PDB file of C-alpha atoms in Angstrom:
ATOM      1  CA  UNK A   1       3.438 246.307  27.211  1.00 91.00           C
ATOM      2  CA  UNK A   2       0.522 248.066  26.763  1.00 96.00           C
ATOM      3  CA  UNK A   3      -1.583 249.166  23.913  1.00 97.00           C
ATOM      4  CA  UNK A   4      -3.516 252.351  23.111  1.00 97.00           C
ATOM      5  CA  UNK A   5      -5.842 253.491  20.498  1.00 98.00           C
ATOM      6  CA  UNK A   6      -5.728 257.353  19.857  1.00 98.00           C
ATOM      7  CA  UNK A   7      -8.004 259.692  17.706  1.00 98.00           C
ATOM      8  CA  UNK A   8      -6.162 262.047  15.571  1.00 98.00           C
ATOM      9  CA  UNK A   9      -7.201 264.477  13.411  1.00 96.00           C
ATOM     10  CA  UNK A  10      -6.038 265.702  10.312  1.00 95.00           C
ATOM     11  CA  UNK A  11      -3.841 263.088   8.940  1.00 97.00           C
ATOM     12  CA  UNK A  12      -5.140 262.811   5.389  1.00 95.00           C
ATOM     13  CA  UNK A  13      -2.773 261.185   3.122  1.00 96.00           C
ATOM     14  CA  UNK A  14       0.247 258.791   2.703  1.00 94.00           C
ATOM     15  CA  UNK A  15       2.809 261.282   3.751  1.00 95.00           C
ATOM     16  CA  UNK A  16       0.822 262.091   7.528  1.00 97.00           C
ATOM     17  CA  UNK A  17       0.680 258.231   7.759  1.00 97.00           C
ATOM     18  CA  UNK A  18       4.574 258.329   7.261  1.00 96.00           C
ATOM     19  CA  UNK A  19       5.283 261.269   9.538  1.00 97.00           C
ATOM     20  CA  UNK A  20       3.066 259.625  12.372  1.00 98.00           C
ATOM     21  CA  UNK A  21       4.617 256.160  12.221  1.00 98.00           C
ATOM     22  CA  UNK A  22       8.231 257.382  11.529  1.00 98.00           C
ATOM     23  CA  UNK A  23       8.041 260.005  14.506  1.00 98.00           C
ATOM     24  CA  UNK A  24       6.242 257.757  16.852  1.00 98.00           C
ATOM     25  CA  UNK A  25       8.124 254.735  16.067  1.00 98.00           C
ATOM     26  CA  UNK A  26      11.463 256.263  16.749  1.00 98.00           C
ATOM     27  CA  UNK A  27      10.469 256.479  20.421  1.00 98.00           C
ATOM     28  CA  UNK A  28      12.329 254.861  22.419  1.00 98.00           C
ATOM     29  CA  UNK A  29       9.905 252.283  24.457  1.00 98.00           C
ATOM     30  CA  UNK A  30       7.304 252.194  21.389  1.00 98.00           C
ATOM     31  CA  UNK A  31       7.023 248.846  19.777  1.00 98.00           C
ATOM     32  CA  UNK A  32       4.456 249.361  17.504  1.00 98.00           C
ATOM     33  CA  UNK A  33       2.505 252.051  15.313  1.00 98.00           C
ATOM     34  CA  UNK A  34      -0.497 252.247  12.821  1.00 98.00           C
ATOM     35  CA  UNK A  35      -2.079 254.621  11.699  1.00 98.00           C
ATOM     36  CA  UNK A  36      -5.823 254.046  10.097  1.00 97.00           C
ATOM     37  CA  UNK A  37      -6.106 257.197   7.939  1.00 96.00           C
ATOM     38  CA  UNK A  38     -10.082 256.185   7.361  1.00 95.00           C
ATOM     39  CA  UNK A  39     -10.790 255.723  11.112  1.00 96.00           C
ATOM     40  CA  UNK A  40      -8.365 258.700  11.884  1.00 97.00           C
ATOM     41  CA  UNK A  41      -6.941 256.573  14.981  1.00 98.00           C
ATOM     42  CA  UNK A  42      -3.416 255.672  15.989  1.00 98.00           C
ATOM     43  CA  UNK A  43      -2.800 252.305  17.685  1.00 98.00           C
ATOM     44  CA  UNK A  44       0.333 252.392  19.430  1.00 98.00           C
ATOM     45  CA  UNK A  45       1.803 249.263  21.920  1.00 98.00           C
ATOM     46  CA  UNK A  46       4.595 250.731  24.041  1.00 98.00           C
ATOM     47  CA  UNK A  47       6.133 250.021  27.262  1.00 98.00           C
ATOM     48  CA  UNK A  48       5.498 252.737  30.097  1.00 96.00           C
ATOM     49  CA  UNK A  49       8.266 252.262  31.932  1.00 97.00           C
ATOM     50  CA  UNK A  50      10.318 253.528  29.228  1.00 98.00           C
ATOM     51  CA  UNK A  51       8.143 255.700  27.354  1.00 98.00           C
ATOM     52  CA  UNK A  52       4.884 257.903  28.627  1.00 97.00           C
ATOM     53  CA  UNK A  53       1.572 258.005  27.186  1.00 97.00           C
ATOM     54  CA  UNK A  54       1.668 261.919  27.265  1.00 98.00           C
ATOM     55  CA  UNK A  55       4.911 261.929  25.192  1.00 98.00           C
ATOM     56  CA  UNK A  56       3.323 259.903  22.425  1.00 98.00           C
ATOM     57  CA  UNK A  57       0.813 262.442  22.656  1.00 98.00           C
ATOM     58  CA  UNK A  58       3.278 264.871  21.936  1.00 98.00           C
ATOM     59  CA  UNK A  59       4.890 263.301  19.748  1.00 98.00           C
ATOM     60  CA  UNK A  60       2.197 263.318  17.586  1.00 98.00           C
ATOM     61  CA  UNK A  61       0.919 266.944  18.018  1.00 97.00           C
ATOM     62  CA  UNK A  62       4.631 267.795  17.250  1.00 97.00           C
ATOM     63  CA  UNK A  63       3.551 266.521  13.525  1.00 96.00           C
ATOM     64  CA  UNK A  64       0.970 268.870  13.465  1.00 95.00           C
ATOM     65  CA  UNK A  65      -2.069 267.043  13.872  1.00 97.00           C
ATOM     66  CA  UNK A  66      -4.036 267.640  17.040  1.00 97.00           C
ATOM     67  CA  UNK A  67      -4.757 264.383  19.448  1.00 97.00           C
ATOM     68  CA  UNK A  68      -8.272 263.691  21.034  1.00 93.00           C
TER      69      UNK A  68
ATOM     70  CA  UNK B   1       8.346 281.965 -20.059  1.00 91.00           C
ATOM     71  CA  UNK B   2       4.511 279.344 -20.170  1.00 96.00           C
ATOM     72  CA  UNK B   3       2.485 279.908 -17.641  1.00 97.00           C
ATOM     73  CA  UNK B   4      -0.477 277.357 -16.916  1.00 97.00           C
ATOM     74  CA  UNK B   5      -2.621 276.300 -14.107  1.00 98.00           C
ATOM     75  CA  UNK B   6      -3.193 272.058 -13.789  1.00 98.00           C
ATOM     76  CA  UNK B   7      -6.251 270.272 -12.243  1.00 98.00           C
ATOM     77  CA  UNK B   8      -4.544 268.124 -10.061  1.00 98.00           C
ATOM     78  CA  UNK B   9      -6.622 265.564  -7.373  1.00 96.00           C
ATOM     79  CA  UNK B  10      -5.720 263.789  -4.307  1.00 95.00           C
ATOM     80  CA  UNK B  11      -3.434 266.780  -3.259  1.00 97.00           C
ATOM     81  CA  UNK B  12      -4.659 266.964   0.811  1.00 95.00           C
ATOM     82  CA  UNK B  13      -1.990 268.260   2.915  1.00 95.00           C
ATOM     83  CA  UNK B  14       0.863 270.393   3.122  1.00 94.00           C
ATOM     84  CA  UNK B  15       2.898 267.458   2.782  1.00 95.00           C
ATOM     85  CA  UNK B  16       1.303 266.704  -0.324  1.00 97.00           C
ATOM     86  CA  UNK B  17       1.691 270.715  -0.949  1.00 97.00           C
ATOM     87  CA  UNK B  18       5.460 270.254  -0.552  1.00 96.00           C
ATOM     88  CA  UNK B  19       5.713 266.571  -2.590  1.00 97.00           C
ATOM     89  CA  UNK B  20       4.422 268.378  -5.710  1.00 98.00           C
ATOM     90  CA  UNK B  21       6.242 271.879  -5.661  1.00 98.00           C
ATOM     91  CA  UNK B  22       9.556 270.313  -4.199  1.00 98.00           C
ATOM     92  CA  UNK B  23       9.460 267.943  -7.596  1.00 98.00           C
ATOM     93  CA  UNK B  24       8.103 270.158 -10.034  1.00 98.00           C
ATOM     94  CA  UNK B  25      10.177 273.125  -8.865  1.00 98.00           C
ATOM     95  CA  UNK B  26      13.370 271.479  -9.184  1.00 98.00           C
ATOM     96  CA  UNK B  27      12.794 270.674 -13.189  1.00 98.00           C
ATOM     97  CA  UNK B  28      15.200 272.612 -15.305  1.00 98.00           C
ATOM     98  CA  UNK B  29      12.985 275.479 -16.957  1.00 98.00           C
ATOM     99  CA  UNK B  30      10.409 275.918 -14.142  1.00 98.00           C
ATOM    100  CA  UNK B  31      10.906 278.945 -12.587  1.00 98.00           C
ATOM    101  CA  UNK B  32       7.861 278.951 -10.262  1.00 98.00           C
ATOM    102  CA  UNK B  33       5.320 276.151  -8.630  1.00 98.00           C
ATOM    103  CA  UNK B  34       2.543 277.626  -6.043  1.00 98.00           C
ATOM    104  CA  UNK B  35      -0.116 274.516  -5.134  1.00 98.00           C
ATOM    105  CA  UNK B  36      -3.686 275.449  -3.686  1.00 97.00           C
ATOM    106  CA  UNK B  37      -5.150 273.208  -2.215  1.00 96.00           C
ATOM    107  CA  UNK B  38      -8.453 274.509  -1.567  1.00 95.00           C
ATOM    108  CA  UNK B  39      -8.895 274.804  -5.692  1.00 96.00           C
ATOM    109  CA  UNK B  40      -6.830 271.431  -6.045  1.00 97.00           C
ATOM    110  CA  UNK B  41      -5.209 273.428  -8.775  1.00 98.00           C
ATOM    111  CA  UNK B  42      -1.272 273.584  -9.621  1.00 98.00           C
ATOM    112  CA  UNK B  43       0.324 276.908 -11.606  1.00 98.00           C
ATOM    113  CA  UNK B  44       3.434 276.209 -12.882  1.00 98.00           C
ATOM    114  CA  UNK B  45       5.365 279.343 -15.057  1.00 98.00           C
ATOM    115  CA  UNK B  46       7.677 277.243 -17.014  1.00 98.00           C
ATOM    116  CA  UNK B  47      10.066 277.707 -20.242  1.00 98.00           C
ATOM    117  CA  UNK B  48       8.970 275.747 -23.026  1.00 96.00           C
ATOM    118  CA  UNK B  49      12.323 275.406 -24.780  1.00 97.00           C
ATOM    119  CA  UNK B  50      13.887 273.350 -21.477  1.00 98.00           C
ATOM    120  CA  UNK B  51      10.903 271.925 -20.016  1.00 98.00           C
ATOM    121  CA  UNK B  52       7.888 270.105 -21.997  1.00 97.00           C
ATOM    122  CA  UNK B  53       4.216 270.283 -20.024  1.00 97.00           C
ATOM    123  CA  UNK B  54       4.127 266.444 -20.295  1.00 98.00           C
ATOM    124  CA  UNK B  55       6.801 266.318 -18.751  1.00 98.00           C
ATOM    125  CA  UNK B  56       5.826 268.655 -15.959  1.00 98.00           C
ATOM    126  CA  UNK B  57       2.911 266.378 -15.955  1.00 98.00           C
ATOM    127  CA  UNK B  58       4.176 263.293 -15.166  1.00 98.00           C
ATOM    128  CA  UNK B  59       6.759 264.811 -12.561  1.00 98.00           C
ATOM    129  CA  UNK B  60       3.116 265.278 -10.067  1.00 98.00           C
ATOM    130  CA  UNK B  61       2.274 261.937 -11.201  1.00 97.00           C
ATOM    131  CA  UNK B  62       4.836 259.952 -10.356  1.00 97.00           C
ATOM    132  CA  UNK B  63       4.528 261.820  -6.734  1.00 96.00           C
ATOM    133  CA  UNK B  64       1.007 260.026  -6.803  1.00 95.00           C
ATOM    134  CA  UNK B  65      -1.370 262.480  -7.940  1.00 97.00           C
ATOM    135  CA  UNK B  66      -3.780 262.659 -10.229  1.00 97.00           C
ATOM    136  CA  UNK B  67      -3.541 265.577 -13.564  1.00 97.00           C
ATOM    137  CA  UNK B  68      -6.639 266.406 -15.039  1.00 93.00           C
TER     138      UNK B  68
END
């Protein structure tokens, strides 16, 4: 398992925090999310065999808010 | 046919854009709902006779915003 801490930008409110988690968690291979709207990061612990770091990434952009 | 423009706060996203006119808008009587964010303002064009402005009102609130 291993465990990342992303910057994101633009989540601003409950519903980003929802559409992060929700789309993120749904990943296969991700076993955890949170989002810290007042930091602006994204912790994620996932397994890379099953799940890459780039599609979290993209996962995420895919929301609409743009990864560091 | 009412027309008014609300003070609304803690609107910060288009999710929060689509929260507030997705609720209001499907009231009986309101015939339009445009949120701008950059003002923080709500117009609503409503018919007084079906729909009552509190009630209008506490539709945004109970979606977790704040009406002036």
């Amino acid at each position: 398992m291993e465990k990342v801490t992303l910057k994101v930008s633009g989540m601003s409110c409950g519903h980003c925090v929802k559409a992060v988690e929700g789309s993120v968690g749904e990943l296969n291979g991700v076993s955890t999310v949170t989002v810290n709207l007042n930091e602006g990061t994204v912790d994620v612990e996932f397994n890379a065999s099953e799940v890459s770091l780039d599609a979290i990434k993209e996962t995420i952009d895919d929301q609409g808010y743009d990864v560091a």
